[in-house]
Amino acid sequence: VIVPSLLACLILGGQLDRQTRAIFASNLAAQLETFTLILGNNENSLAKGVVRTAADNTLQVTLDLGIATQLAHYLDQQRGVLEIDFLAAYQLDGKSISYSSAADEPGRGQWRIARTVDNVGADCAVARQPLSITICDGVAYLTSLQPVDRRQDANRGDAATGNPAGERLGYLLGGVRVAGPALIDALRQRQITFPAIWADDWVVYANLPVEQPLELGTADHPAQQYTIAGETYLGAAKRLEIGGQRLTYGVLAPLAPLRVSLAKSVLTVVGAGLVLAILTLIALSFIANRISRPIQLLREGAARIGAGELDRRLDIHTGDELEALANQFNRMAADLQTSYAGLEHKVEERTAELSEARDAAEGALRELRTAQASLIQAEKMASLGQLTAGIAHEIKNPLNFVNNFASLSNELLGELKEIAAPAIAGLDANKRAEIDETMELLSGNLERIAEHGKRADGIVKSMLEHSRGGSGERQAVDLNALLEESLNLAYHGARAQDQGFNITLERDFDKAMKPVELVPQDIARVFLNLFGNGFYAANKRAHAPNGDAAFRPVLHVATHDLGDAIEIKVRDNGTGIPPAIRDKLFQPFFTTKPTGEGTGLGLSISYDIVTQQHGGTIAVDSEEGKFTEFTIRLPRTAKATATRATI
Ligand SMILES: Nc1ncnc2c1ncn2[C@@H]1O[C@H](COP(=O)(O)OP(=O)(O)O)[C@@H](O)[C@H]1O
Ligand SMILES: [Mg+2]
């Protein structure tokens, strides 16, 4: 703001200076006009006055008659009337007759009519012309020389000179100082303080030390600037041609007062400008403060809210649109905060729902995988079971033949012994002994055939039992009682086979167990199988070559009523099952037991009974050298089984 206002002040100052100079110059030009008028007036009155006097009869008569005293008197009188400095009369030959002037007139007695051209205008020698400038005794005069001619009708009175009528009588010379006190006074009265006049290059009048005439101004630039005695003036000049001489006259005026007044006005303008600028600045800063501070607050607030500080509020009380804006802003922030909080809550809810759904889906997927695995297993087992049953059926007939023919052959061998006895008795002792030995060997072989045939028959029978599934009727059974019965049977069976067998039986039966619908004979077979396997494994560990002497074999049986289903756990602390064979456990004929001790059909049949017949599940958990635990789950009712099967 300051820079432009200062610039404006400078431009204004310059403009003012130029304008003032122009006015000053035109003022000077006007003064010069006045000067011209006054000068012109002087010239005119001088010339006309001298002409009129020259035409006067009194002058002509007195001149003609050469009456010096009367002429002098007359000239004095006329000089007073014309208000000129001197008046003189000359004879035709230029001889001065009479002269009138003030007593102190410088050129007194020296005026003459110039004969040669050389000294015209100087040394009081006046040129023969109506108007000229003549310098006399250091003073410049405007002079007018008029011939005095006798008129035709002139009354000559008593005059009796030899001069004929119409003759030239002499000359009349009038003069006035170019810069007389009257002129200077008149100029001063018109405020022209520093006039100057030059005749050619000679200074006629100047109250300032100017040697050379001022330069003439033009219409566009009437005034010029001059430096006189260290001061600056503005001057204008004009020129007149008077009788072959140049009269230059001019007016001067000092620039200093103008400068001072100019400086004053410029200073006033600059000061006013500065005050205005400062006032504007103060007003601007006040307005800026009033507007920009709240705007700054608004901007900061918006940035903070943008950065997440939703509880941020603006505190603006300007009582104008900005306050309204801030209030609007605060309301917006509050709305934002509310909806943000709502949004967060909703997001949390949705996340929780989603994770629940995901858990459920994962659970379902797990169940589906298990179901799929058990379905595949079931399918495999079913087809293997059928295969087994088929094989058994095919083997049964030839096996019957083997068994029948073995016992028949044994009987035949007995008959052969009886029949051949007499013949054998006739033979020598060596031969007899040989025959007897062969007979014995033969009968032993036959017995072994019959024995192994029976074993094979047993296997085939249990294989056939595989295919017999589903024949039994379901009935509500006390599961705990059925387990107790099977445990006793298994234990005593084992004791019957091996006198030294011993095991601790632990029971953890669910007292609240309600009756379960199942086929008791078949489920009992499953239990017997599991118990038998458990006894075997625990016993094997007890008799291991470098086993722990303090080891006590234990079989633990537990039941749980789960409402829609029941659960049976059979756990032994035997050898355990290596992970590598866990998949094959339920396959028919899979056994790790030595020949004659296991058929590999127990778990296979059990699997069929639990899963196919009762719609339950059987699973195994084991750690090698520590324990094996079979878990059976059975649905409580046949209906539940059917539903499950459908699923
Ligand atoms: N409780 C158990 N402890 C260790 N191994 C077991 C157990 N039950 C079953 N087994 C393993 O499963 C195999 C198959 O058992 P199973 O079908 O009853 O036939 P078998 O008893 O005739 O061998 C067994 O040979 C044995 O290796
Ligand atoms: Mg077994």
mmCIF file with all atom_site columns, N, CA and C in Angstrom, residues 376-433:
data_model
loop_
_atom_site.group_PDB
_atom_site.id
_atom_site.type_symbol
_atom_site.label_atom_id
_atom_site.label_alt_id
_atom_site.label_comp_id
_atom_site.label_asym_id
_atom_site.label_entity_id
_atom_site.label_seq_id
_atom_site.pdbx_PDB_ins_code
_atom_site.Cartn_x
_atom_site.Cartn_y
_atom_site.Cartn_z
_atom_site.occupancy
_atom_site.B_iso_or_equiv
_atom_site.pdbx_formal_charge
_atom_site.auth_seq_id
_atom_site.auth_comp_id
_atom_site.auth_asym_id
_atom_site.auth_atom_id
_atom_site.pdbx_PDB_model_num
ATOM 1   N N  . ILE A 1 376 ? -16.256 -92.973  2.713  1.00 0.00 ? 376 ILE A N  1
ATOM 2   C CA . ILE A 1 376 ? -15.316 -93.725  1.856  1.00 0.00 ? 376 ILE A CA 1
ATOM 3   C C  . ILE A 1 376 ? -14.905 -95.014  2.555  1.00 0.00 ? 376 ILE A C  1
ATOM 4   N N  . GLN A 1 377 ? -14.570 -94.853  3.846  1.00 0.00 ? 377 GLN A N  1
ATOM 5   C CA . GLN A 1 377 ? -14.148 -96.009  4.656  1.00 0.00 ? 377 GLN A CA 1
ATOM 6   C C  . GLN A 1 377 ? -15.264 -97.053  4.671  1.00 0.00 ? 377 GLN A C  1
ATOM 7   N N  . ALA A 1 378 ? -16.506 -96.545  4.911  1.00 0.00 ? 378 ALA A N  1
ATOM 8   C CA . ALA A 1 378 ? -17.637 -97.458  5.009  1.00 0.00 ? 378 ALA A CA 1
ATOM 9   C C  . ALA A 1 378 ? -17.818 -98.225  3.702  1.00 0.00 ? 378 ALA A C  1
ATOM 10  N N  . GLU A 1 379 ? -17.714 -97.466  2.614  1.00 0.00 ? 379 GLU A N  1
ATOM 11  C CA . GLU A 1 379 ? -17.897 -98.089  1.303  1.00 0.00 ? 379 GLU A CA 1
ATOM 12  C C  . GLU A 1 379 ? -16.853 -99.182  1.084  1.00 0.00 ? 379 GLU A C  1
ATOM 13  N N  . LYS A 1 380 ? -15.610 -98.800  1.445  1.00 0.00 ? 380 LYS A N  1
ATOM 14  C CA . LYS A 1 380 ? -14.496 -99.751  1.272  1.00 0.00 ? 380 LYS A CA 1
ATOM 15  C C  . LYS A 1 380 ? -14.755 -101.013 2.094  1.00 0.00 ? 380 LYS A C  1
ATOM 16  N N  . MET A 1 381 ? -15.143 -100.751 3.350  1.00 0.00 ? 381 MET A N  1
ATOM 17  C CA . MET A 1 381 ? -15.358 -101.872 4.260  1.00 0.00 ? 381 MET A CA 1
ATOM 18  C C  . MET A 1 381 ? -16.483 -102.767 3.756  1.00 0.00 ? 381 MET A C  1
ATOM 19  N N  . ALA A 1 382 ? -17.564 -102.101 3.282  1.00 0.00 ? 382 ALA A N  1
ATOM 20  C CA . ALA A 1 382 ? -18.716 -102.877 2.828  1.00 0.00 ? 382 ALA A CA 1
ATOM 21  C C  . ALA A 1 382 ? -18.321 -103.800 1.679  1.00 0.00 ? 382 ALA A C  1
ATOM 22  N N  . SER A 1 383 ? -17.594 -103.230 0.715  1.00 0.00 ? 383 SER A N  1
ATOM 23  C CA . SER A 1 383 ? -17.238 -104.073 -0.436 1.00 0.00 ? 383 SER A CA 1
ATOM 24  C C  . SER A 1 383 ? -16.266 -105.181 -0.037 1.00 0.00 ? 383 SER A C  1
ATOM 25  N N  . LEU A 1 384 ? -15.346 -104.803 0.872  1.00 0.00 ? 384 LEU A N  1
ATOM 26  C CA . LEU A 1 384 ? -14.401 -105.830 1.355  1.00 0.00 ? 384 LEU A CA 1
ATOM 27  C C  . LEU A 1 384 ? -15.143 -106.937 2.095  1.00 0.00 ? 384 LEU A C  1
ATOM 28  N N  . GLY A 1 385 ? -16.165 -106.514 2.902  1.00 0.00 ? 385 GLY A N  1
ATOM 29  C CA . GLY A 1 385 ? -16.955 -107.494 3.661  1.00 0.00 ? 385 GLY A CA 1
ATOM 30  C C  . GLY A 1 385 ? -17.656 -108.457 2.715  1.00 0.00 ? 385 GLY A C  1
ATOM 31  N N  . GLN A 1 386 ? -18.245 -107.902 1.627  1.00 0.00 ? 386 GLN A N  1
ATOM 32  C CA . GLN A 1 386 ? -18.948 -108.764 0.661  1.00 0.00 ? 386 GLN A CA 1
ATOM 33  C C  . GLN A 1 386 ? -17.986 -109.746 0.012  1.00 0.00 ? 386 GLN A C  1
ATOM 34  N N  . LEU A 1 387 ? -16.820 -109.178 -0.330 1.00 0.00 ? 387 LEU A N  1
ATOM 35  C CA . LEU A 1 387 ? -15.791 -110.021 -0.964 1.00 0.00 ? 387 LEU A CA 1
ATOM 36  C C  . LEU A 1 387 ? -15.439 -111.193 -0.047 1.00 0.00 ? 387 LEU A C  1
ATOM 37  N N  . THR A 1 388 ? -15.223 -110.812 1.242  1.00 0.00 ? 388 THR A N  1
ATOM 38  C CA . THR A 1 388 ? -14.863 -111.825 2.235  1.00 0.00 ? 388 THR A CA 1
ATOM 39  C C  . THR A 1 388 ? -15.935 -112.914 2.308  1.00 0.00 ? 388 THR A C  1
ATOM 40  N N  . ALA A 1 389 ? -17.200 -112.433 2.392  1.00 0.00 ? 389 ALA A N  1
ATOM 41  C CA . ALA A 1 389 ? -18.299 -113.396 2.500  1.00 0.00 ? 389 ALA A CA 1
ATOM 42  C C  . ALA A 1 389 ? -18.337 -114.311 1.279  1.00 0.00 ? 389 ALA A C  1
ATOM 43  N N  . GLY A 1 390 ? -18.137 -113.722 0.104  1.00 0.00 ? 390 GLY A N  1
ATOM 44  C CA . GLY A 1 390 ? -18.133 -114.505 -1.138 1.00 0.00 ? 390 GLY A CA 1
ATOM 45  C C  . GLY A 1 390 ? -17.050 -115.568 -1.121 1.00 0.00 ? 390 GLY A C  1
ATOM 46  N N  . ILE A 1 391 ? -15.842 -115.137 -0.741 1.00 0.00 ? 391 ILE A N  1
ATOM 47  C CA . ILE A 1 391 ? -14.705 -116.076 -0.684 1.00 0.00 ? 391 ILE A CA 1
ATOM 48  C C  . ILE A 1 391 ? -15.037 -117.235 0.266  1.00 0.00 ? 391 ILE A C  1
ATOM 49  N N  . ALA A 1 392 ? -15.561 -116.836 1.451  1.00 0.00 ? 392 ALA A N  1
ATOM 50  C CA . ALA A 1 392 ? -15.864 -117.844 2.469  1.00 0.00 ? 392 ALA A CA 1
ATOM 51  C C  . ALA A 1 392 ? -16.856 -118.873 1.923  1.00 0.00 ? 392 ALA A C  1
ATOM 52  N N  . HIS A 1 393 ? -17.885 -118.349 1.224  1.00 0.00 ? 393 HIS A N  1
ATOM 53  C CA . HIS A 1 393 ? -18.902 -119.257 0.669  1.00 0.00 ? 393 HIS A CA 1
ATOM 54  C C  . HIS A 1 393 ? -18.287 -120.252 -0.293 1.00 0.00 ? 393 HIS A C  1
ATOM 55  N N  . GLU A 1 394 ? -17.408 -119.737 -1.136 1.00 0.00 ? 394 GLU A N  1
ATOM 56  C CA . GLU A 1 394 ? -16.760 -120.593 -2.141 1.00 0.00 ? 394 GLU A CA 1
ATOM 57  C C  . GLU A 1 394 ? -15.843 -121.622 -1.484 1.00 0.00 ? 394 GLU A C  1
ATOM 58  N N  . ILE A 1 395 ? -15.175 -121.196 -0.436 1.00 0.00 ? 395 ILE A N  1
ATOM 59  C CA . ILE A 1 395 ? -14.209 -122.096 0.211  1.00 0.00 ? 395 ILE A CA 1
ATOM 60  C C  . ILE A 1 395 ? -14.924 -123.189 1.028  1.00 0.00 ? 395 ILE A C  1
ATOM 61  N N  . LYS A 1 396 ? -16.156 -122.767 1.524  1.00 0.00 ? 396 LYS A N  1
ATOM 62  C CA . LYS A 1 396 ? -16.827 -123.678 2.467  1.00 0.00 ? 396 LYS A CA 1
ATOM 63  C C  . LYS A 1 396 ? -17.004 -125.105 1.907  1.00 0.00 ? 396 LYS A C  1
ATOM 64  N N  . ASN A 1 397 ? -17.480 -125.254 0.691  1.00 0.00 ? 397 ASN A N  1
ATOM 65  C CA . ASN A 1 397 ? -17.731 -126.596 0.102  1.00 0.00 ? 397 ASN A CA 1
ATOM 66  C C  . ASN A 1 397 ? -16.464 -127.431 -0.001 1.00 0.00 ? 397 ASN A C  1
ATOM 67  N N  . PRO A 1 398 ? -15.395 -126.937 -0.703 1.00 0.00 ? 398 PRO A N  1
ATOM 68  C CA . PRO A 1 398 ? -14.172 -127.758 -0.753 1.00 0.00 ? 398 PRO A CA 1
ATOM 69  C C  . PRO A 1 398 ? -13.620 -128.075 0.620  1.00 0.00 ? 398 PRO A C  1
ATOM 70  N N  . LEU A 1 399 ? -13.804 -127.083 1.539  1.00 0.00 ? 399 LEU A N  1
ATOM 71  C CA . LEU A 1 399 ? -13.287 -127.310 2.895  1.00 0.00 ? 399 LEU A CA 1
ATOM 72  C C  . LEU A 1 399 ? -14.071 -128.444 3.569  1.00 0.00 ? 399 LEU A C  1
ATOM 73  N N  . ASN A 1 400 ? -15.389 -128.464 3.324  1.00 0.00 ? 400 ASN A N  1
ATOM 74  C CA . ASN A 1 400 ? -16.212 -129.575 3.862  1.00 0.00 ? 400 ASN A CA 1
ATOM 75  C C  . ASN A 1 400 ? -15.696 -130.923 3.361  1.00 0.00 ? 400 ASN A C  1
ATOM 76  N N  . PHE A 1 401 ? -15.394 -130.903 2.029  1.00 0.00 ? 401 PHE A N  1
ATOM 77  C CA . PHE A 1 401 ? -14.840 -132.150 1.443  1.00 0.00 ? 401 PHE A CA 1
ATOM 78  C C  . PHE A 1 401 ? -13.577 -132.543 2.148  1.00 0.00 ? 401 PHE A C  1
ATOM 79  N N  . VAL A 1 402 ? -12.661 -131.576 2.297  1.00 0.00 ? 402 VAL A N  1
ATOM 80  C CA . VAL A 1 402 ? -11.370 -131.870 2.937  1.00 0.00 ? 402 VAL A CA 1
ATOM 81  C C  . VAL A 1 402 ? -11.604 -132.450 4.318  1.00 0.00 ? 402 VAL A C  1
ATOM 82  N N  . ASN A 1 403 ? -12.488 -131.741 5.087  1.00 0.00 ? 403 ASN A N  1
ATOM 83  C CA . ASN A 1 403 ? -12.747 -132.194 6.455  1.00 0.00 ? 403 ASN A CA 1
ATOM 84  C C  . ASN A 1 403 ? -13.383 -133.582 6.470  1.00 0.00 ? 403 ASN A C  1
ATOM 85  N N  . ASN A 1 404 ? -14.415 -133.728 5.631  1.00 0.00 ? 404 ASN A N  1
ATOM 86  C CA . ASN A 1 404 ? -15.118 -135.039 5.611  1.00 0.00 ? 404 ASN A CA 1
ATOM 87  C C  . ASN A 1 404 ? -14.183 -136.163 5.205  1.00 0.00 ? 404 ASN A C  1
ATOM 88  N N  . PHE A 1 405 ? -13.436 -135.881 4.118  1.00 0.00 ? 405 PHE A N  1
ATOM 89  C CA . PHE A 1 405 ? -12.547 -136.953 3.633  1.00 0.00 ? 405 PHE A CA 1
ATOM 90  C C  . PHE A 1 405 ? -11.418 -137.215 4.604  1.00 0.00 ? 405 PHE A C  1
ATOM 91  N N  . ALA A 1 406 ? -11.004 -136.224 5.355  1.00 0.00 ? 406 ALA A N  1
ATOM 92  C CA . ALA A 1 406 ? -9.952  -136.437 6.353  1.00 0.00 ? 406 ALA A CA 1
ATOM 93  C C  . ALA A 1 406 ? -10.445 -137.396 7.437  1.00 0.00 ? 406 ALA A C  1
ATOM 94  N N  . SER A 1 407 ? -11.702 -137.097 7.953  1.00 0.00 ? 407 SER A N  1
ATOM 95  C CA . SER A 1 407 ? -12.190 -137.985 9.039  1.00 0.00 ? 407 SER A CA 1
ATOM 96  C C  . SER A 1 407 ? -12.501 -139.374 8.475  1.00 0.00 ? 407 SER A C  1
ATOM 97  N N  . LEU A 1 408 ? -13.029 -139.381 7.223  1.00 0.00 ? 408 LEU A N  1
ATOM 98  C CA . LEU A 1 408 ? -13.315 -140.678 6.558  1.00 0.00 ? 408 LEU A CA 1
ATOM 99  C C  . LEU A 1 408 ? -12.026 -141.468 6.384  1.00 0.00 ? 408 LEU A C  1
ATOM 100 N N  . SER A 1 409 ? -10.980 -140.807 5.918  1.00 0.00 ? 409 SER A N  1
ATOM 101 C CA . SER A 1 409 ? -9.679  -141.466 5.707  1.00 0.00 ? 409 SER A CA 1
ATOM 102 C C  . SER A 1 409 ? -9.135  -142.010 7.007  1.00 0.00 ? 409 SER A C  1
ATOM 103 N N  . ASN A 1 410 ? -9.334  -141.294 8.103  1.00 0.00 ? 410 ASN A N  1
ATOM 104 C CA . ASN A 1 410 ? -8.869  -141.753 9.412  1.00 0.00 ? 410 ASN A CA 1
ATOM 105 C C  . ASN A 1 410 ? -9.593  -143.030 9.819  1.00 0.00 ? 410 ASN A C  1
ATOM 106 N N  . GLU A 1 411 ? -10.954 -142.979 9.600  1.00 0.00 ? 411 GLU A N  1
ATOM 107 C CA . GLU A 1 411 ? -11.722 -144.206 9.903  1.00 0.00 ? 411 GLU A CA 1
ATOM 108 C C  . GLU A 1 411 ? -11.231 -145.352 9.046  1.00 0.00 ? 411 GLU A C  1
ATOM 109 N N  . LEU A 1 412 ? -11.048 -145.076 7.718  1.00 0.00 ? 412 LEU A N  1
ATOM 110 C CA . LEU A 1 412 ? -10.585 -146.119 6.783  1.00 0.00 ? 412 LEU A CA 1
ATOM 111 C C  . LEU A 1 412 ? -9.229  -146.648 7.200  1.00 0.00 ? 412 LEU A C  1
ATOM 112 N N  . LEU A 1 413 ? -8.381  -145.763 7.683  1.00 0.00 ? 413 LEU A N  1
ATOM 113 C CA . LEU A 1 413 ? -7.050  -146.185 8.140  1.00 0.00 ? 413 LEU A CA 1
ATOM 114 C C  . LEU A 1 413 ? -7.182  -147.135 9.327  1.00 0.00 ? 413 LEU A C  1
ATOM 115 N N  . GLY A 1 414 ? -8.177  -146.862 10.243 1.00 0.00 ? 414 GLY A N  1
ATOM 116 C CA . GLY A 1 414 ? -8.420  -147.751 11.398 1.00 0.00 ? 414 GLY A CA 1
ATOM 117 C C  . GLY A 1 414 ? -8.870  -149.117 10.916 1.00 0.00 ? 414 GLY A C  1
ATOM 118 N N  . GLU A 1 415 ? -9.800  -149.084 9.934  1.00 0.00 ? 415 GLU A N  1
ATOM 119 C CA . GLU A 1 415 ? -10.283 -150.353 9.372  1.00 0.00 ? 415 GLU A CA 1
ATOM 120 C C  . GLU A 1 415 ? -9.125  -151.091 8.712  1.00 0.00 ? 415 GLU A C  1
ATOM 121 N N  . LEU A 1 416 ? -8.298  -150.353 7.959  1.00 0.00 ? 416 LEU A N  1
ATOM 122 C CA . LEU A 1 416 ? -7.140  -150.976 7.266  1.00 0.00 ? 416 LEU A CA 1
ATOM 123 C C  . LEU A 1 416 ? -6.191  -151.626 8.261  1.00 0.00 ? 416 LEU A C  1
ATOM 124 N N  . LYS A 1 417 ? -6.018  -150.990 9.390  1.00 0.00 ? 417 LYS A N  1
ATOM 125 C CA . LYS A 1 417 ? -5.146  -151.558 10.448 1.00 0.00 ? 417 LYS A CA 1
ATOM 126 C C  . LYS A 1 417 ? -5.678  -152.894 10.918 1.00 0.00 ? 417 LYS A C  1
ATOM 127 N N  . GLU A 1 418 ? -7.033  -152.900 11.167 1.00 0.00 ? 418 GLU A N  1
ATOM 128 C CA . GLU A 1 418 ? -7.644  -154.151 11.668 1.00 0.00 ? 418 GLU A CA 1
ATOM 129 C C  . GLU A 1 418 ? -7.518  -155.252 10.622 1.00 0.00 ? 418 GLU A C  1
ATOM 130 N N  . ILE A 1 419 ? -7.861  -154.903 9.378  1.00 0.00 ? 419 ILE A N  1
ATOM 131 C CA . ILE A 1 419 ? -7.835  -155.925 8.318  1.00 0.00 ? 419 ILE A CA 1
ATOM 132 C C  . ILE A 1 419 ? -6.407  -156.404 8.089  1.00 0.00 ? 419 ILE A C  1
ATOM 133 N N  . ALA A 1 420 ? -5.479  -155.533 8.082  1.00 0.00 ? 420 ALA A N  1
ATOM 134 C CA . ALA A 1 420 ? -4.101  -155.929 7.749  1.00 0.00 ? 420 ALA A CA 1
ATOM 135 C C  . ALA A 1 420 ? -3.328  -156.475 8.937  1.00 0.00 ? 420 ALA A C  1
ATOM 136 N N  . ALA A 1 421 ? -3.973  -156.495 10.129 1.00 0.00 ? 421 ALA A N  1
ATOM 137 C CA . ALA A 1 421 ? -3.263  -156.927 11.335 1.00 0.00 ? 421 ALA A CA 1
ATOM 138 C C  . ALA A 1 421 ? -2.686  -158.328 11.212 1.00 0.00 ? 421 ALA A C  1
ATOM 139 N N  . PRO A 1 422 ? -3.520  -159.337 10.743 1.00 0.00 ? 422 PRO A N  1
ATOM 140 C CA . PRO A 1 422 ? -2.947  -160.713 10.652 1.00 0.00 ? 422 PRO A CA 1
ATOM 141 C C  . PRO A 1 422 ? -1.762  -160.751 9.692  1.00 0.00 ? 422 PRO A C  1
ATOM 142 N N  . ALA A 1 423 ? -1.930  -160.099 8.565  1.00 0.00 ? 423 ALA A N  1
ATOM 143 C CA . ALA A 1 423 ? -0.839  -160.130 7.564  1.00 0.00 ? 423 ALA A CA 1
ATOM 144 C C  . ALA A 1 423 ? 0.410   -159.469 8.112  1.00 0.00 ? 423 ALA A C  1
ATOM 145 N N  . ILE A 1 424 ? 0.205   -158.432 8.820  1.00 0.00 ? 424 ILE A N  1
ATOM 146 C CA . ILE A 1 424 ? 1.358   -157.716 9.364  1.00 0.00 ? 424 ILE A CA 1
ATOM 147 C C  . ILE A 1 424 ? 2.044   -158.548 10.440 1.00 0.00 ? 424 ILE A C  1
ATOM 148 N N  . ALA A 1 425 ? 1.190   -159.284 11.203 1.00 0.00 ? 425 ALA A N  1
ATOM 149 C CA . ALA A 1 425 ? 1.760   -160.096 12.273 1.00 0.00 ? 425 ALA A CA 1
ATOM 150 C C  . ALA A 1 425 ? 2.747   -161.124 11.707 1.00 0.00 ? 425 ALA A C  1
ATOM 151 N N  . GLY A 1 426 ? 2.505   -161.591 10.413 1.00 0.00 ? 426 GLY A N  1
ATOM 152 C CA . GLY A 1 426 ? 3.368   -162.577 9.794  1.00 0.00 ? 426 GLY A CA 1
ATOM 153 C C  . GLY A 1 426 ? 4.702   -161.997 9.325  1.00 0.00 ? 426 GLY A C  1
ATOM 154 N N  . LEU A 1 427 ? 4.853   -160.852 9.303  1.00 0.00 ? 427 LEU A N  1
ATOM 155 C CA . LEU A 1 427 ? 6.096   -160.227 8.789  1.00 0.00 ? 427 LEU A CA 1
ATOM 156 C C  . LEU A 1 427 ? 7.156   -160.146 9.871  1.00 0.00 ? 427 LEU A C  1
ATOM 157 N N  . ASP A 1 428 ? 8.381   -159.925 9.412  1.00 0.00 ? 428 ASP A N  1
ATOM 158 C CA . ASP A 1 428 ? 9.419   -159.872 10.443 1.00 0.00 ? 428 ASP A CA 1
ATOM 159 C C  . ASP A 1 428 ? 9.340   -158.564 11.209 1.00 0.00 ? 428 ASP A C  1
ATOM 160 N N  . ALA A 1 429 ? 9.994   -158.597 12.297 1.00 0.00 ? 429 ALA A N  1
ATOM 161 C CA . ALA A 1 429 ? 9.879   -157.478 13.268 1.00 0.00 ? 429 ALA A CA 1
ATOM 162 C C  . ALA A 1 429 ? 10.227  -156.123 12.658 1.00 0.00 ? 429 ALA A C  1
ATOM 163 N N  . ASN A 1 430 ? 11.226  -156.148 11.844 1.00 0.00 ? 430 ASN A N  1
ATOM 164 C CA . ASN A 1 430 ? 11.638  -154.879 11.198 1.00 0.00 ? 430 ASN A CA 1
ATOM 165 C C  . ASN A 1 430 ? 10.557  -154.295 10.311 1.00 0.00 ? 430 ASN A C  1
ATOM 166 N N  . LYS A 1 431 ? 10.009  -155.150 9.437  1.00 0.00 ? 431 LYS A N  1
ATOM 167 C CA . LYS A 1 431 ? 8.961   -154.711 8.517  1.00 0.00 ? 431 LYS A CA 1
ATOM 168 C C  . LYS A 1 431 ? 7.756   -154.207 9.272  1.00 0.00 ? 431 LYS A C  1
ATOM 169 N N  . ARG A 1 432 ? 7.392   -154.978 10.354 1.00 0.00 ? 432 ARG A N  1
ATOM 170 C CA . ARG A 1 432 ? 6.235   -154.615 11.155 1.00 0.00 ? 432 ARG A CA 1
ATOM 171 C C  . ARG A 1 432 ? 6.404   -153.215 11.758 1.00 0.00 ? 432 ARG A C  1
ATOM 172 N N  . ALA A 1 433 ? 7.591   -153.072 12.320 1.00 0.00 ? 433 ALA A N  1
ATOM 173 C CA . ALA A 1 433 ? 7.866   -151.757 12.923 1.00 0.00 ? 433 ALA A CA 1
ATOM 174 C C  . ALA A 1 433 ? 7.770   -150.635 11.905 1.00 0.00 ? 433 ALA A C  1
#
